[in-house]
XYZ file of C-alpha atoms in Angstrom:
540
model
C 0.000 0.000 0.000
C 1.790 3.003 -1.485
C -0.421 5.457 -2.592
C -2.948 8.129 -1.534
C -5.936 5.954 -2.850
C -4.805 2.840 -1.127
C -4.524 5.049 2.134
C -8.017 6.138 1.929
C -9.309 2.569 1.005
C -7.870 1.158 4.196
C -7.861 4.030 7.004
C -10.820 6.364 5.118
C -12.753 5.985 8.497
C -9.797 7.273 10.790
C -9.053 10.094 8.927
C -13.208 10.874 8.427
C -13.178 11.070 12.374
C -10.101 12.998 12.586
C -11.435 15.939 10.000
C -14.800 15.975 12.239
C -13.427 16.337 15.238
C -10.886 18.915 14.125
C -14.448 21.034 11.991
C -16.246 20.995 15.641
C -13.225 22.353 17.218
C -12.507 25.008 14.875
C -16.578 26.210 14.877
C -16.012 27.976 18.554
C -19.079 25.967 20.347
C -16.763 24.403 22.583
C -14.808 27.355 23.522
C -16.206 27.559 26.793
C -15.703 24.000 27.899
C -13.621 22.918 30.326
C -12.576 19.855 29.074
C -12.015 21.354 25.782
C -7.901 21.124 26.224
C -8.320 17.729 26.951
C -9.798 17.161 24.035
C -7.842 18.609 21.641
C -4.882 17.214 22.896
C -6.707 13.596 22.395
C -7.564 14.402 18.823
C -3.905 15.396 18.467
C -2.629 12.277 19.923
C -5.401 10.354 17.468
C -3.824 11.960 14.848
C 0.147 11.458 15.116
C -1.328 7.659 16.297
C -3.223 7.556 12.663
C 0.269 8.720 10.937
C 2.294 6.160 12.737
C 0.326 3.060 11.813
C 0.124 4.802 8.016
C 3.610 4.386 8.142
C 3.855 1.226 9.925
C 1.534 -0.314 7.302
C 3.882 1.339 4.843
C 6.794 -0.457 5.723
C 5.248 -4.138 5.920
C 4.123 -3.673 2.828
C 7.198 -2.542 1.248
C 8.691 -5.678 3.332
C 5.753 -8.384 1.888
C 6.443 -7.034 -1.470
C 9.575 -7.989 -1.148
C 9.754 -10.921 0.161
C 6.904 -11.869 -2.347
C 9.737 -11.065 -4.854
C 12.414 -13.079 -3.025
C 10.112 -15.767 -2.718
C 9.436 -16.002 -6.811
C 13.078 -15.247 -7.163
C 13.814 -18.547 -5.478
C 10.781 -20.852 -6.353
C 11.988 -19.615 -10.516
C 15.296 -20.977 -9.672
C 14.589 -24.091 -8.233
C 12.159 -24.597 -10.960
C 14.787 -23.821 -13.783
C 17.797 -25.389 -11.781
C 16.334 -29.005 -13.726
C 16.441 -30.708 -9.760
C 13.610 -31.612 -7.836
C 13.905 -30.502 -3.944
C 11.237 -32.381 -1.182
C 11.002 -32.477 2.345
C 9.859 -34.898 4.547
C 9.499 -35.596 8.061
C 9.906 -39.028 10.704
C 5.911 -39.769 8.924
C 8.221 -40.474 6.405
C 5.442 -38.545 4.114
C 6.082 -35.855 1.840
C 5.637 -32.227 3.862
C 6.773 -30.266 1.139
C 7.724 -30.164 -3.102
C 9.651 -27.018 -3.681
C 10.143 -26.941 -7.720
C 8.316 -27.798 -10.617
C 11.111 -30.902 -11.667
C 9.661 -33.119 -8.819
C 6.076 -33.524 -10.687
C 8.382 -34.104 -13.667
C 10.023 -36.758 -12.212
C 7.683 -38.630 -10.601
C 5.003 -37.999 -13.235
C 2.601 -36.567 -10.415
C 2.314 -34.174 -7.538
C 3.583 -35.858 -3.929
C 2.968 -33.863 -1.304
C 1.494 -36.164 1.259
C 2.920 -39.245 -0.531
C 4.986 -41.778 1.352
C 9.126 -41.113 0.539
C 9.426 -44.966 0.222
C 7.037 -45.431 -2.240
C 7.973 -43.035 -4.069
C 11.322 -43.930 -4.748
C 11.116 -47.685 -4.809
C 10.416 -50.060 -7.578
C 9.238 -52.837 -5.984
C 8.214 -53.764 -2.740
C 11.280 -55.430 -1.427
C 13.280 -52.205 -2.157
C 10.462 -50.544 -0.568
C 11.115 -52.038 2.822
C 13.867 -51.387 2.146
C 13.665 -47.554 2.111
C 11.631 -47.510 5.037
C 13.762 -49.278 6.764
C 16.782 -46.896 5.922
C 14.768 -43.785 6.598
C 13.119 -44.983 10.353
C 16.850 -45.374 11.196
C 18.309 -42.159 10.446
C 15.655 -40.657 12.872
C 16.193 -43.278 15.189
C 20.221 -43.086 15.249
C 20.383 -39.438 15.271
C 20.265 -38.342 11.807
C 23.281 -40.238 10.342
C 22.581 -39.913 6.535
C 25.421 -41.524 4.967
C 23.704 -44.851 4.128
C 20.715 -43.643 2.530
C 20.405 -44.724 -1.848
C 22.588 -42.211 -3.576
C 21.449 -43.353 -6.629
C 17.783 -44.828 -8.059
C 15.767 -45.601 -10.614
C 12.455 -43.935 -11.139
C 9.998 -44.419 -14.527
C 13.206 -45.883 -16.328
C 15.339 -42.045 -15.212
C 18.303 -42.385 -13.530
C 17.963 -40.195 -10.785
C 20.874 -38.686 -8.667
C 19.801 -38.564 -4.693
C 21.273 -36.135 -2.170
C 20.078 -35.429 1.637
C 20.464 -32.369 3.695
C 19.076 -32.431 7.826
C 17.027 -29.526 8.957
C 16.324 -28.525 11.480
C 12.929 -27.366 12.769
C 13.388 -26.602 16.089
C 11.049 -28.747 17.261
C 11.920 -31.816 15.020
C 14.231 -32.994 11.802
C 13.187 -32.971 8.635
C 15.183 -34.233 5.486
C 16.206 -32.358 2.561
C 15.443 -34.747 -0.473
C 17.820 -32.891 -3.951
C 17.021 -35.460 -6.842
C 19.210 -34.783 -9.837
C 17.909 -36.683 -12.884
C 21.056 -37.768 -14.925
C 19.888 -40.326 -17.810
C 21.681 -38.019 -20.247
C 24.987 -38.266 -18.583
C 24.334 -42.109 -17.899
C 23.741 -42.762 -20.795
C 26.481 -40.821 -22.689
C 28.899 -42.473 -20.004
C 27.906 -45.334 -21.275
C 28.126 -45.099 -24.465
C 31.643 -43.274 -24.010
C 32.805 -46.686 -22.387
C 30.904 -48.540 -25.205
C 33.165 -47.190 -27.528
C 36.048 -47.149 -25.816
C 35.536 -51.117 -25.280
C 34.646 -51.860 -28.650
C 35.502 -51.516 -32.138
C 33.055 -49.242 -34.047
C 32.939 -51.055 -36.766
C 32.305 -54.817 -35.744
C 31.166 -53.784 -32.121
C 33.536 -56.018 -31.378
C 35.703 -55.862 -28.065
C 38.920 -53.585 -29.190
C 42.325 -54.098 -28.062
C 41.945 -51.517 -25.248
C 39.535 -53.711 -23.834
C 41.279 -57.276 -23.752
C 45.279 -55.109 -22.243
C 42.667 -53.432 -19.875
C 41.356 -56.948 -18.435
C 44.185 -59.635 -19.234
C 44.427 -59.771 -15.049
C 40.889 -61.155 -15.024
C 41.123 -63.104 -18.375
C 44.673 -65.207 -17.251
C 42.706 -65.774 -13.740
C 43.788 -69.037 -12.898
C 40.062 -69.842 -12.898
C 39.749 -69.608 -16.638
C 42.566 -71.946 -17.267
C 43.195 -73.505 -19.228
C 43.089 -70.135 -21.646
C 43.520 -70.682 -25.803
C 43.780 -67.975 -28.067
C 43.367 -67.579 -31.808
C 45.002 -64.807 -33.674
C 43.086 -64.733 -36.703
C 44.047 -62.269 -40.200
C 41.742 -61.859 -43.280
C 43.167 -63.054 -46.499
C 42.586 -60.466 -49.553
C 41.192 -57.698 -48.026
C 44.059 -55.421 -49.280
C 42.869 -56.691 -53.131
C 38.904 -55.651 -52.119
C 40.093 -52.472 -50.570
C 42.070 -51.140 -53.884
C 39.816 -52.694 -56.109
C 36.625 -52.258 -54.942
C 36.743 -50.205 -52.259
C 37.128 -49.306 -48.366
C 33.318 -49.396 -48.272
C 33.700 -53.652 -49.894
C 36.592 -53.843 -47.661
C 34.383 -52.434 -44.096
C 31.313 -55.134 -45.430
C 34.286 -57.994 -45.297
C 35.115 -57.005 -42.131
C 31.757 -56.951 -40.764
C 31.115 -60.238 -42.399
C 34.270 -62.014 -41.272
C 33.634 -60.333 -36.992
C 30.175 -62.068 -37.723
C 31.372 -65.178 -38.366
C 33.754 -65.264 -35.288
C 31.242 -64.078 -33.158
C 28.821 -67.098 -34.938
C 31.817 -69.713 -33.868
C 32.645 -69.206 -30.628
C 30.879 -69.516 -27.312
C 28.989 -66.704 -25.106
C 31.719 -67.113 -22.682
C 34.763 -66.663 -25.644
C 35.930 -62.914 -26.068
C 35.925 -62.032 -29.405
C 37.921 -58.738 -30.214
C 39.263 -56.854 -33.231
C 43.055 -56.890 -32.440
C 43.761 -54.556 -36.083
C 42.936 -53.540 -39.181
C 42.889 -57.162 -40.614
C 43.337 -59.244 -37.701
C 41.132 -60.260 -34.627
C 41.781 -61.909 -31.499
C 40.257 -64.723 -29.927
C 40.183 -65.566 -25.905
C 38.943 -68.571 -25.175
C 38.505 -69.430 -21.451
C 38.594 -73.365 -19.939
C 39.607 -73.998 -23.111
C 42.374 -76.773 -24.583
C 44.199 -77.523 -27.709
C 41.525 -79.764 -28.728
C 38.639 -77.949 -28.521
C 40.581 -74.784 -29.637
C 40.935 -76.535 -33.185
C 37.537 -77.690 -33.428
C 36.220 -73.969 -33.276
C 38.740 -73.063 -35.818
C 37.744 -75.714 -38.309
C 33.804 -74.551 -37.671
C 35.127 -70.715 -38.826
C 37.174 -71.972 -41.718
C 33.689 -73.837 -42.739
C 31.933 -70.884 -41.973
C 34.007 -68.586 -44.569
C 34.101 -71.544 -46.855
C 30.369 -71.277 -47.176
C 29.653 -67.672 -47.192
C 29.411 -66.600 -51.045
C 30.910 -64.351 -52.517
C 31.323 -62.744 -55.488
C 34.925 -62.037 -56.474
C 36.908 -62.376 -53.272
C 35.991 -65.446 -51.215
C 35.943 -65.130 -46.836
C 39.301 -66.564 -45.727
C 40.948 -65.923 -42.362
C 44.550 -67.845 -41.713
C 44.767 -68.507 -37.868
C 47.643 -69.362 -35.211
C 46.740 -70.649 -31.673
C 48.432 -71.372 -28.596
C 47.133 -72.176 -25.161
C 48.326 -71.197 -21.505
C 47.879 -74.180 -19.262
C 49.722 -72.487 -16.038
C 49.538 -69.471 -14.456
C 52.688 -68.785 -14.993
C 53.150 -68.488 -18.675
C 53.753 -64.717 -20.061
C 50.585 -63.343 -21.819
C 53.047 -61.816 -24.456
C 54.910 -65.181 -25.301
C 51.836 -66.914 -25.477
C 50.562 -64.066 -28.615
C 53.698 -63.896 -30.238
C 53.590 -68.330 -30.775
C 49.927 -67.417 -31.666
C 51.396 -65.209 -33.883
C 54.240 -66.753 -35.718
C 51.944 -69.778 -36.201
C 49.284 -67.367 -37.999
C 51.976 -66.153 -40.486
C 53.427 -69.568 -41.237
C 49.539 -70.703 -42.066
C 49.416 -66.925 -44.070
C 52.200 -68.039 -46.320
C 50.416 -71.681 -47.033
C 46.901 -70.384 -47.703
C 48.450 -66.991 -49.967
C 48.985 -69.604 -52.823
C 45.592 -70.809 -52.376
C 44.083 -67.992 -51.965
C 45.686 -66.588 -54.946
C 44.749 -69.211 -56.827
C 40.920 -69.169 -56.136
C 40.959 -64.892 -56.906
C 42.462 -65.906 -60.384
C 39.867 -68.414 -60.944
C 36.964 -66.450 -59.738
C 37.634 -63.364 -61.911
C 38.419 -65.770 -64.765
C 34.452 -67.460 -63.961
C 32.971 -63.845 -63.015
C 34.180 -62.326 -66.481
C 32.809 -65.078 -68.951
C 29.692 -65.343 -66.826
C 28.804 -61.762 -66.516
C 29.245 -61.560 -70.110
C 32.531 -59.179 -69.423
C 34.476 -61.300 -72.278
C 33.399 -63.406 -74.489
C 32.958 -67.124 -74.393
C 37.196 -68.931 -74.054
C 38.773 -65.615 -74.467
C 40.988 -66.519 -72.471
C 41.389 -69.814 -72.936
C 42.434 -68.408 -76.577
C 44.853 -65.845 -75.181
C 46.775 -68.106 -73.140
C 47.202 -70.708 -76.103
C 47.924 -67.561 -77.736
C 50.495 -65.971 -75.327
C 52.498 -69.863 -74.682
C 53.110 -70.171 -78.702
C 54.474 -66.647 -79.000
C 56.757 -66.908 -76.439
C 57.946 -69.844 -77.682
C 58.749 -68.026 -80.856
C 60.549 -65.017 -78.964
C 62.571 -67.776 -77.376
C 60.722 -67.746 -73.711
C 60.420 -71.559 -72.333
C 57.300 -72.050 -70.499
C 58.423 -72.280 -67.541
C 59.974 -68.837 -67.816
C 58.774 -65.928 -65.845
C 58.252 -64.530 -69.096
C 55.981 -66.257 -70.161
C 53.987 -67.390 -66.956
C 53.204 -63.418 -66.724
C 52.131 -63.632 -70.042
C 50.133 -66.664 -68.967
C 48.932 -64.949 -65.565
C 47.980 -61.667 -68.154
C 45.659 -63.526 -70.348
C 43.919 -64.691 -66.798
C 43.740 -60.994 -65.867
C 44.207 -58.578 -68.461
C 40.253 -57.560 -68.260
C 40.187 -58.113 -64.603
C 39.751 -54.270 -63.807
C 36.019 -54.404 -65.660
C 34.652 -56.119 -63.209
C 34.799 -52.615 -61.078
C 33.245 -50.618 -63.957
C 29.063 -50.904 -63.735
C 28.494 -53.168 -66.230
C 25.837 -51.261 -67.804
C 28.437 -48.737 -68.475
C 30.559 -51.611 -70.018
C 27.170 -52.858 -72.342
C 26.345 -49.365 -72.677
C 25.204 -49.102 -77.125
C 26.488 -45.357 -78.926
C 28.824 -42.879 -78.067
C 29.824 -42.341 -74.065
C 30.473 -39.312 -72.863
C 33.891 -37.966 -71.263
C 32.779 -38.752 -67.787
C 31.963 -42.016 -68.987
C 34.781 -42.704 -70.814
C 37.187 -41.451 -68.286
C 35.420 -44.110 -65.461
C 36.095 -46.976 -68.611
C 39.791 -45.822 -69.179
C 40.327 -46.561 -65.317
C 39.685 -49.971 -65.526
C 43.425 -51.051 -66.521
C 44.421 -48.897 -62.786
C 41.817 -50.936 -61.195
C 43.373 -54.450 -62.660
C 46.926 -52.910 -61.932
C 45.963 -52.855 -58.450
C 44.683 -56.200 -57.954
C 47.450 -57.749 -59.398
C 49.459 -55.775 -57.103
C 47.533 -56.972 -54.024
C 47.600 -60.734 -55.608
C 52.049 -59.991 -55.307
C 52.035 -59.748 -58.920
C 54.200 -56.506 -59.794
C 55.162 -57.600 -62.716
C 52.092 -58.370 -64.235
C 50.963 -55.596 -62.135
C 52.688 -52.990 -64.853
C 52.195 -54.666 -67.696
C 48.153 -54.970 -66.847
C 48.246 -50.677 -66.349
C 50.383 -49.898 -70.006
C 47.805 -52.406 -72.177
C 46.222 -49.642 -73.707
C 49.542 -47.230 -74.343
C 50.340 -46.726 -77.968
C 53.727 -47.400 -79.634
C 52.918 -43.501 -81.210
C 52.172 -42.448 -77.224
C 48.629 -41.512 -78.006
C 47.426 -44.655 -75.760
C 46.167 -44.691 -71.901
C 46.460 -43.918 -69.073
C 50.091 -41.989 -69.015
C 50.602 -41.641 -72.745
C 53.990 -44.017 -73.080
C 55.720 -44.203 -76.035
C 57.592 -46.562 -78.010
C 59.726 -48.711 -75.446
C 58.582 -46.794 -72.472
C 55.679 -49.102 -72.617
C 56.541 -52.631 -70.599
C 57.989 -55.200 -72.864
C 55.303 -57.931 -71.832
C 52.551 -54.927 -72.822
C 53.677 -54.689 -76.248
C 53.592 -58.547 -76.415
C 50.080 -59.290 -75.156
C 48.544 -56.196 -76.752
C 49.558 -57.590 -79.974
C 48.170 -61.239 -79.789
C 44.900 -59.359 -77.709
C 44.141 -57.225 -80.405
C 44.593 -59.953 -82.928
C 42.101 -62.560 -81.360
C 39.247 -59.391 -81.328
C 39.208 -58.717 -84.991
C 39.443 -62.246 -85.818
C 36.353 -62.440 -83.790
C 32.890 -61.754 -84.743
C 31.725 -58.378 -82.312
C 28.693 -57.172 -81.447
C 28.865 -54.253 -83.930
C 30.901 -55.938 -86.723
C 32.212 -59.495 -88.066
C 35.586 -61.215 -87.805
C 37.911 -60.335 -90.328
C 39.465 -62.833 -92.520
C 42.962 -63.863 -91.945
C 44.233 -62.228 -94.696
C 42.293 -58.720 -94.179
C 43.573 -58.911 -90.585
C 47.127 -59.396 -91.196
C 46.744 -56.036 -93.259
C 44.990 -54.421 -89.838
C 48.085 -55.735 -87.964
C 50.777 -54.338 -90.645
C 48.924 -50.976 -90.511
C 48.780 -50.618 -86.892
C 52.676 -51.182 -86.650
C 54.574 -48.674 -85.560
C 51.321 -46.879 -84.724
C 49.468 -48.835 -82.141
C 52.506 -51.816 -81.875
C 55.847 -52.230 -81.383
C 56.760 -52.526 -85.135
C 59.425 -55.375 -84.473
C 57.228 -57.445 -82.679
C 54.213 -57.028 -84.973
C 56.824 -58.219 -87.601
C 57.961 -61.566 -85.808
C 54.343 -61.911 -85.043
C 53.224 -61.833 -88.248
C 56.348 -63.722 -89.714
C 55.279 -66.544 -87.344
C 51.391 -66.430 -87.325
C 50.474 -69.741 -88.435
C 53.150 -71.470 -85.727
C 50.922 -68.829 -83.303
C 47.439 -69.684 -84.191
C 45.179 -71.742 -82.968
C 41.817 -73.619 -83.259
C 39.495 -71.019 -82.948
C 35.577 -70.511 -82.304
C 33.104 -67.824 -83.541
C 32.415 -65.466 -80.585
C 32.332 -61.730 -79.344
C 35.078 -59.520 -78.576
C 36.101 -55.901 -77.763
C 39.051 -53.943 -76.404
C 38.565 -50.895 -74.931
């Protein structure tokens, strides 16, 4: 109450009395009374009384308002300080919410509720509570073993007490803190520092971070299985880091598939996992790697089959070092690596040979051709067979189109002109075949594979060599390649007779071949030919 109208509203009477007492002593009709003093002096005394509790009234107001203001002040900041703040007394029942976040929590309002039952999820815990709670006012307010943490409409809530004191009795301070965010981000922040994010496998942080537990005596005896992926260098630079993360996934899910809920499975590196296998021997350690070589053996796929070459070991005393027991693991892996490479190798070159011919990449024994093809020559140019020279030439006609298998094929089938952008993806396929062979150990073949397409006049692809720039085994196969095309019926034209190729040949000498060699070739082409079939052809 600040104002004149507010002052009227509340002591109007008073002040009424005060002006009509103050009129009938001013109108001289009293002037002879005695007790006229007297009264004045009480009308006087009526007034500065009337003044005082004005200001009196004043002041508590001033004093409400602002402790009306304090009061929001604090009931907006416990409502915005995301914590919900109760009290309750030895009832054990709630006396008191003081924010908004405690309806949020618990879905409801609580006053009056029982604490217990309100933080308990079932009634065991419940007695439990109540249990807890009766004691702290029994023993004197000793809050340390009170839940500092609960779980309330699947939150995780944070729980803090505080005594106060009433002067006549305790109450508790209930704070409740609801951290699911930050539980749950911890969480996954350990997830991932546990696992790989790739396989969700364990990672290798994991398994050095419990080894202690893992060698526990109790788990003995312990065998472990280093296990690295065959090829996955050849999908990577052929296909892709996207083919080579699916192969990955694959090859973790076949692991996991093998081994027991009580095995660790982890991803020890790029290629390579490790395998923990608790109470565990020799025995029963090769049976589960025979089930994952069966496993890969019968997951198809397309160009680069599943294939994982594996070393064990097992620790059959507590004693043996951890470290020595990966390193035999280890050694024994790359041994096996070097045994299955050949193998492995060998079932790549087959496989693109199949996927070619039955994708319709190549024709129909196009390669079969090309290596009778590439075996004669070299026998002219003085190469036995069992040469390197000529086994890359032999290993060439397996691979030479190997890179199309990257290109989409209906790029590859694609009838009329392409465009640049299309044309430059085509061109890449002889990079894409130079880096399989290169994953497959093949350098030599490797080169040769990139410079096919170069030109003798250095108007060829990719780099534009010239003359003998270009690989000596490139000038060789590109010869007897381009031959068994035109000598071929295509899709756009017919095979050319022998005589009308020959011609082709002697015009593309010194243009497109290495004249020399187009010579000897053609000097020697019916010691170099062989029984051929209609089909399809094209080099690109």
């Amino acid at each position: 109450m600040g104002n004149d109208q507010d002052d009227k509203l509340l002591f109007g009477q008073e002040e009424k009395i005060v002006r009509l007492c103050k009129a009938e002593m001013e109108s001289g009709k009293f002037k002879d009374n005695l007790l006229l003093p007297k009264y004045q002096k009480l009308v006087r005394n009526y007034q500065r009384l009337l003044k005082f509790t004005k200001k009196i009234v004043k002041i508590a107001d001033t004093q409400g308002n602002v402790l009306k203001k304090r009061e929001y002040k604090i009931k907006s900041l416990l409502d915005n300080s995301s914590q919900g703040f109760l009290t309750f007394g030895d009832d054990l029942r709630v006396d008191e919410e003081y924010s908004a976040e405690c309806t949020s929590i618990f879905g409801k309002k609580i006053k009056k509720e029982h604490i217990a039952l309100l933080l308990s999820n079932t009634p065991s815990e419940q007695q439990e509570y109540i249990e807890a709670f009766e004691s702290v006012f029994q023993d004197e307010i000793n809050l340390a073993h009170l839940p500092s943490k609960i779980n309330i409409n699947n939150r995780h809530i944070d729980v803090k007490y505080k005594l106060i004191n009433r002067l006549d009795n305790y109450a508790i301070l209930v704070i409740l803190t609801d951290v699911t965010e930050k539980t749950i981000t911890e969480a996954q922040i350990k997830y991932l520092s546990e696992h790989d994010c790739l396989t969700s496998l364990y990672n290798r942080s994991y398994i050095d971070k419990n080894i202690p537990k893992i060698t526990a005596p109790s788990n003995l005896p312990l065998s472990v299985v280093l296990a690295d992926m065959n090829a996955l260098k050849l999908t990577n630079d052929v296909f892709g880091h996207q083919k080579g993360d699916q192969l990955i996934v694959k090859v973790a899910q076949i692991l996991k598939k093998c081994c027991r809920e009580t095995d660790i499975v982890s991803r020890w590196g790029g290629d390579e996992f490790l395998l923990l296998l608790p109470n565990t021997d020799p025995n029963v350690c090769l049976q589960i790697v025979e089930s994952i070589n069966k496993a890969c053996q019968e997951t198809e796929q397309e160009i680069v089959d599943i294939s994982v070459s594996m070393g064990t070991a097992t620790m059959e005393t507590p004693n043996t070092n951890i470290t020595e027991l990966f390193a035999v693991a280890e050694n024994r892996m790359y041994k096996n690596k070097l045994l299955d490479n050949k193998t492995v190798r060998k079932n790549i070159i087959s496989k693109i040979e199949t996927v070619l011919e039955s994708k319709g990449i190549i024709p129909p024994d196009h390669i079969r051709r090309m290596k009778s093809l590439v075996v004669k020559f070299a026998d002219v140019l003085g190469f036995p067979k069992e040469s390197l020279e000529t086994q890359n030439l032999i290993l060439l006609a397996s691979l030479h189109d190997a890179g199309k298998i990257a290109i989409p094929q209906d790029l590859l089938k694609k009838q009329g002109q392409l465009s640049s952008d299309e044309w430059e993806i085509i061109k890449s396929y002889s990079e894409i075949g130079y880096r399989m062979a290169q994953s497959i150990g093949e350098p030599g073949v490797a080169e040769a594979m990139l410079a096919l397409r170069e030109r003798w006049d250095g108007t060829g692809y990719p780099t534009g060599l010239k003359g003998e720039q270009i690989p000596y085994l490139s000038r060789v196969f590109s010869i007897l390649e381009v031959y068994d095309v035109i000598t071929s019926d295509r899709a756009f034209q017919s095979a050319l007779s022998p005589r009308e190729a020959r011609d082709e040949m002697q015009k593309q000498s010194g243009l497109q071949f290495d004249p020399t060699l187009t010579q000897i070739f053609l000097d020697n082409l019916d010691n170099v030919l062989a029984p051929k079939k209609k089909d399809r052809a094209s080099v690109i």
